Amino acid sequence: MKKRLLSILAIIILGAVPLVAQNLSDLIISEVVVDNETGLVDENGEHTPWIELTNTSQGTVNYAGCFLTDDPDVPKKYMIPKGVIANRLGARQVTILRPSFPIRRGTTLYLVSTDGKTFIDSIVIPSDLPADMSVRKIARDNKKMDFRTDPAPAVPTPGVMNTEGIIES
């Protein structure tokens, strides 16, 4: 009887705690700056290109070991370091990454899963993207986290989720 009562109590307690599993497919490449002349500086005080990732889920996602590439035939071009606590992205949070390869206009950037094979997301970088401007995805619906690529170059917003509220399609 005591074991049964403890089992029922455990089920009730676990049922009250939301269990949200991480899912790499909840990550998107949300913003990219190729020619960063006057904007965000890196840890060396330099204006380097950057990529922003957004976690669209309600749970924390560990993206360490994922890859970034601009060549679909070389999906493991840049591995996001493992063993770094900062590589855990909380619910609806964003982070800035600086890959070791040059980011170029007119290419497509890909986020690849830790298996080195599964493409999670991509973003096309326009060939005419001006300096100090970004290509970005904006949330069409803040609740569902439905993103679309914004066709116009935008003033960069590093570290801030790109939303415009609920947008009619």
mmCIF file of C-alpha atoms in Angstrom:
data_model
loop_
_atom_site.group_PDB
_atom_site.id
_atom_site.type_symbol
_atom_site.label_atom_id
_atom_site.label_comp_id
_atom_site.label_asym_id
_atom_site.label_seq_id
_atom_site.Cartn_x
_atom_site.Cartn_y
_atom_site.Cartn_z
ATOM 1 C CA MET A 1 0.000 0.000 0.000
ATOM 2 C CA LYS A 2 2.837 2.369 0.895
ATOM 3 C CA LYS A 3 4.628 1.651 -2.408
ATOM 4 C CA ARG A 4 1.446 2.227 -4.372
ATOM 5 C CA LEU A 5 0.824 5.537 -2.597
ATOM 6 C CA LEU A 6 4.409 6.636 -3.310
ATOM 7 C CA SER A 7 4.033 5.663 -6.965
ATOM 8 C CA ILE A 8 0.807 7.657 -7.300
ATOM 9 C CA LEU A 9 2.399 10.627 -5.559
ATOM 10 C CA ALA A 10 5.430 10.455 -7.884
ATOM 11 C CA ILE A 11 3.155 10.403 -10.937
ATOM 12 C CA ILE A 12 1.246 13.435 -9.664
ATOM 13 C CA ILE A 13 4.448 15.368 -8.925
ATOM 14 C CA LEU A 14 6.054 14.488 -12.255
ATOM 15 C CA GLY A 15 2.850 15.362 -14.057
ATOM 16 C CA ALA A 16 2.908 18.818 -12.502
ATOM 17 C CA VAL A 17 6.490 19.499 -13.616
ATOM 18 C CA PRO A 18 6.775 20.278 -17.312
ATOM 19 C CA LEU A 19 9.288 17.956 -18.904
ATOM 20 C CA VAL A 20 10.618 19.676 -21.988
ATOM 21 C CA ALA A 21 13.199 17.778 -23.965
ATOM 22 C CA GLN A 22 15.745 19.623 -26.011
ATOM 23 C CA ASN A 23 15.305 19.391 -29.734
ATOM 24 C CA LEU A 24 17.938 20.707 -32.126
ATOM 25 C CA SER A 25 15.230 21.196 -34.750
ATOM 26 C CA ASP A 26 13.946 24.085 -32.597
ATOM 27 C CA LEU A 27 17.038 26.119 -33.523
ATOM 28 C CA ILE A 28 17.062 28.583 -36.408
ATOM 29 C CA ILE A 29 19.656 30.836 -37.960
ATOM 30 C CA SER A 30 17.856 34.071 -37.214
ATOM 31 C CA GLU A 31 20.270 36.794 -38.334
ATOM 32 C CA VAL A 32 23.582 37.168 -40.180
ATOM 33 C CA VAL A 33 25.934 40.116 -40.630
ATOM 34 C CA VAL A 34 28.618 39.602 -43.267
ATOM 35 C CA ASP A 35 30.409 42.955 -43.436
ATOM 36 C CA ASN A 36 30.495 44.254 -39.864
ATOM 37 C CA GLU A 37 32.331 47.578 -40.138
ATOM 38 C CA THR A 38 30.935 49.502 -37.151
ATOM 39 C CA GLY A 39 28.650 47.147 -35.216
ATOM 40 C CA LEU A 40 29.107 44.410 -32.653
ATOM 41 C CA VAL A 41 32.705 43.725 -31.595
ATOM 42 C CA ASP A 42 34.157 40.329 -30.710
ATOM 43 C CA GLU A 43 36.224 39.367 -27.648
ATOM 44 C CA ASN A 44 39.313 40.909 -29.317
ATOM 45 C CA GLY A 45 37.580 44.231 -29.931
ATOM 46 C CA GLU A 46 37.296 43.561 -33.677
ATOM 47 C CA HIS A 47 34.309 44.000 -35.973
ATOM 48 C CA THR A 48 33.921 40.460 -37.320
ATOM 49 C CA PRO A 49 30.993 38.831 -39.143
ATOM 50 C CA TRP A 50 28.476 37.037 -36.935
ATOM 51 C CA ILE A 51 25.584 34.600 -36.979
ATOM 52 C CA GLU A 52 22.685 34.628 -34.537
ATOM 53 C CA LEU A 53 20.879 31.433 -33.487
ATOM 54 C CA THR A 54 17.436 31.465 -31.891
ATOM 55 C CA ASN A 55 15.890 28.711 -29.782
ATOM 56 C CA THR A 56 12.192 28.750 -30.714
ATOM 57 C CA SER A 57 11.192 26.153 -28.112
ATOM 58 C CA GLN A 58 10.041 26.327 -24.488
ATOM 59 C CA GLY A 59 13.009 24.239 -23.312
ATOM 60 C CA THR A 60 16.775 24.551 -23.165
ATOM 61 C CA VAL A 61 18.707 23.264 -26.173
ATOM 62 C CA ASN A 62 22.366 22.209 -26.025
ATOM 63 C CA TYR A 63 23.755 23.037 -29.459
ATOM 64 C CA ALA A 64 27.377 22.095 -28.700
ATOM 65 C CA GLY A 65 28.712 19.777 -31.373
ATOM 66 C CA CYS A 66 26.435 21.158 -34.087
ATOM 67 C CA PHE A 67 28.053 22.474 -37.240
ATOM 68 C CA LEU A 68 27.887 25.589 -39.401
ATOM 69 C CA THR A 69 28.750 25.502 -43.079
ATOM 70 C CA ASP A 70 28.294 27.383 -46.324
ATOM 71 C CA ASP A 71 28.911 24.261 -48.401
ATOM 72 C CA PRO A 72 26.293 21.480 -48.283
ATOM 73 C CA ASP A 73 28.942 19.047 -49.537
ATOM 74 C CA VAL A 74 31.090 19.848 -46.465
ATOM 75 C CA PRO A 75 28.550 19.840 -43.617
ATOM 76 C CA LYS A 76 31.198 19.694 -40.875
ATOM 77 C CA LYS A 77 33.035 22.872 -41.894
ATOM 78 C CA TYR A 78 32.869 24.492 -38.436
ATOM 79 C CA MET A 79 31.973 22.597 -35.270
ATOM 80 C CA ILE A 80 30.452 24.545 -32.421
ATOM 81 C CA PRO A 81 32.722 23.635 -29.488
ATOM 82 C CA LYS A 82 31.638 20.972 -27.017
ATOM 83 C CA GLY A 83 32.041 21.239 -23.266
ATOM 84 C CA VAL A 84 31.181 24.924 -23.120
ATOM 85 C CA ILE A 85 28.336 25.739 -20.731
ATOM 86 C CA ALA A 86 27.480 28.787 -22.829
ATOM 87 C CA ASN A 87 26.394 26.443 -25.633
ATOM 88 C CA ARG A 88 23.113 25.819 -23.871
ATOM 89 C CA LEU A 89 20.418 28.104 -25.166
ATOM 90 C CA GLY A 90 17.413 28.748 -22.952
ATOM 91 C CA ALA A 91 13.804 28.892 -24.070
ATOM 92 C CA ARG A 92 13.169 31.625 -26.643
ATOM 93 C CA GLN A 93 16.736 32.914 -26.266
ATOM 94 C CA VAL A 94 19.313 33.965 -28.853
ATOM 95 C CA THR A 95 23.101 33.669 -29.081
ATOM 96 C CA ILE A 96 25.829 35.051 -31.330
ATOM 97 C CA LEU A 97 28.342 32.772 -33.081
ATOM 98 C CA ARG A 98 31.465 33.625 -35.025
ATOM 99 C CA PRO A 99 32.566 30.705 -37.201
ATOM 100 C CA SER A 100 36.179 30.207 -38.227
ATOM 101 C CA PHE A 101 35.347 30.414 -41.947
ATOM 102 C CA PRO A 102 34.562 33.666 -43.788
ATOM 103 C CA ILE A 103 30.889 34.452 -44.264
ATOM 104 C CA ARG A 104 30.276 35.627 -47.827
ATOM 105 C CA ARG A 105 27.498 37.389 -49.655
ATOM 106 C CA GLY A 106 25.625 35.281 -52.197
ATOM 107 C CA THR A 107 25.969 32.040 -50.211
ATOM 108 C CA THR A 108 23.664 29.971 -48.064
ATOM 109 C CA LEU A 109 24.552 29.258 -44.446
ATOM 110 C CA TYR A 110 23.468 25.952 -42.955
ATOM 111 C CA LEU A 111 23.086 24.767 -39.371
ATOM 112 C CA VAL A 112 23.834 21.043 -39.213
ATOM 113 C CA SER A 113 22.973 18.651 -36.382
ATOM 114 C CA THR A 114 25.556 16.946 -34.172
ATOM 115 C CA ASP A 115 25.436 13.884 -36.462
ATOM 116 C CA GLY A 116 27.090 15.973 -39.179
ATOM 117 C CA LYS A 117 24.428 14.924 -41.687
ATOM 118 C CA THR A 118 21.054 16.386 -40.743
ATOM 119 C CA PHE A 119 20.471 19.935 -41.934
ATOM 120 C CA ILE A 120 18.481 21.821 -39.291
ATOM 121 C CA ASP A 121 18.111 25.260 -40.846
ATOM 122 C CA SER A 122 19.525 27.569 -43.494
ATOM 123 C CA ILE A 123 19.506 31.194 -44.547
ATOM 124 C CA VAL A 124 20.389 32.720 -47.919
ATOM 125 C CA ILE A 125 22.702 35.727 -47.765
ATOM 126 C CA PRO A 126 21.856 38.183 -50.544
ATOM 127 C CA SER A 127 24.739 39.067 -52.860
ATOM 128 C CA ASP A 128 23.891 42.761 -52.480
ATOM 129 C CA LEU A 129 23.686 42.851 -48.655
ATOM 130 C CA PRO A 130 25.126 46.248 -47.633
ATOM 131 C CA ALA A 131 27.839 46.656 -45.016
ATOM 132 C CA ASP A 132 26.559 46.879 -41.436
ATOM 133 C CA MET A 133 23.182 45.429 -42.437
ATOM 134 C CA SER A 134 21.788 41.990 -41.712
ATOM 135 C CA VAL A 135 19.673 39.353 -43.324
ATOM 136 C CA ARG A 136 17.231 38.024 -40.745
ATOM 137 C CA LYS A 137 14.229 35.906 -40.005
ATOM 138 C CA ILE A 138 11.395 37.515 -38.119
ATOM 139 C CA ALA A 139 8.640 35.882 -36.117
ATOM 140 C CA ARG A 140 5.325 36.017 -37.915
ATOM 141 C CA ASP A 141 3.604 34.783 -34.769
ATOM 142 C CA ASN A 142 5.191 35.252 -31.344
ATOM 143 C CA LYS A 143 3.331 32.312 -29.780
ATOM 144 C CA LYS A 144 3.918 29.687 -32.456
ATOM 145 C CA MET A 145 7.411 31.010 -33.290
ATOM 146 C CA ASP A 146 6.661 30.849 -37.005
ATOM 147 C CA PHE A 147 9.570 32.620 -38.721
ATOM 148 C CA ARG A 148 9.956 33.969 -42.230
ATOM 149 C CA THR A 149 12.976 35.477 -43.958
ATOM 150 C CA ASP A 150 12.755 39.254 -44.170
ATOM 151 C CA PRO A 151 13.533 40.155 -47.809
ATOM 152 C CA ALA A 152 14.893 43.621 -46.967
ATOM 153 C CA PRO A 153 18.286 44.274 -45.379
ATOM 154 C CA ALA A 154 17.819 45.292 -41.766
ATOM 155 C CA VAL A 155 19.681 47.176 -39.083
ATOM 156 C CA PRO A 156 21.251 44.392 -36.989
ATOM 157 C CA THR A 157 19.765 43.504 -33.608
ATOM 158 C CA PRO A 158 22.325 41.118 -32.099
ATOM 159 C CA GLY A 159 21.125 39.214 -29.062
ATOM 160 C CA VAL A 160 17.478 40.229 -29.490
ATOM 161 C CA MET A 161 14.773 38.012 -30.992
ATOM 162 C CA ASN A 162 13.500 39.425 -34.265
ATOM 163 C CA THR A 163 9.752 39.837 -33.900
ATOM 164 C CA GLU A 164 7.093 42.130 -35.182
ATOM 165 C CA GLY A 165 4.228 40.610 -33.247
ATOM 166 C CA ILE A 166 1.520 38.723 -35.090
ATOM 167 C CA ILE A 167 1.765 39.467 -38.801
ATOM 168 C CA GLU A 168 -0.990 38.704 -41.288
ATOM 169 C CA SER A 169 0.191 36.589 -44.209
#
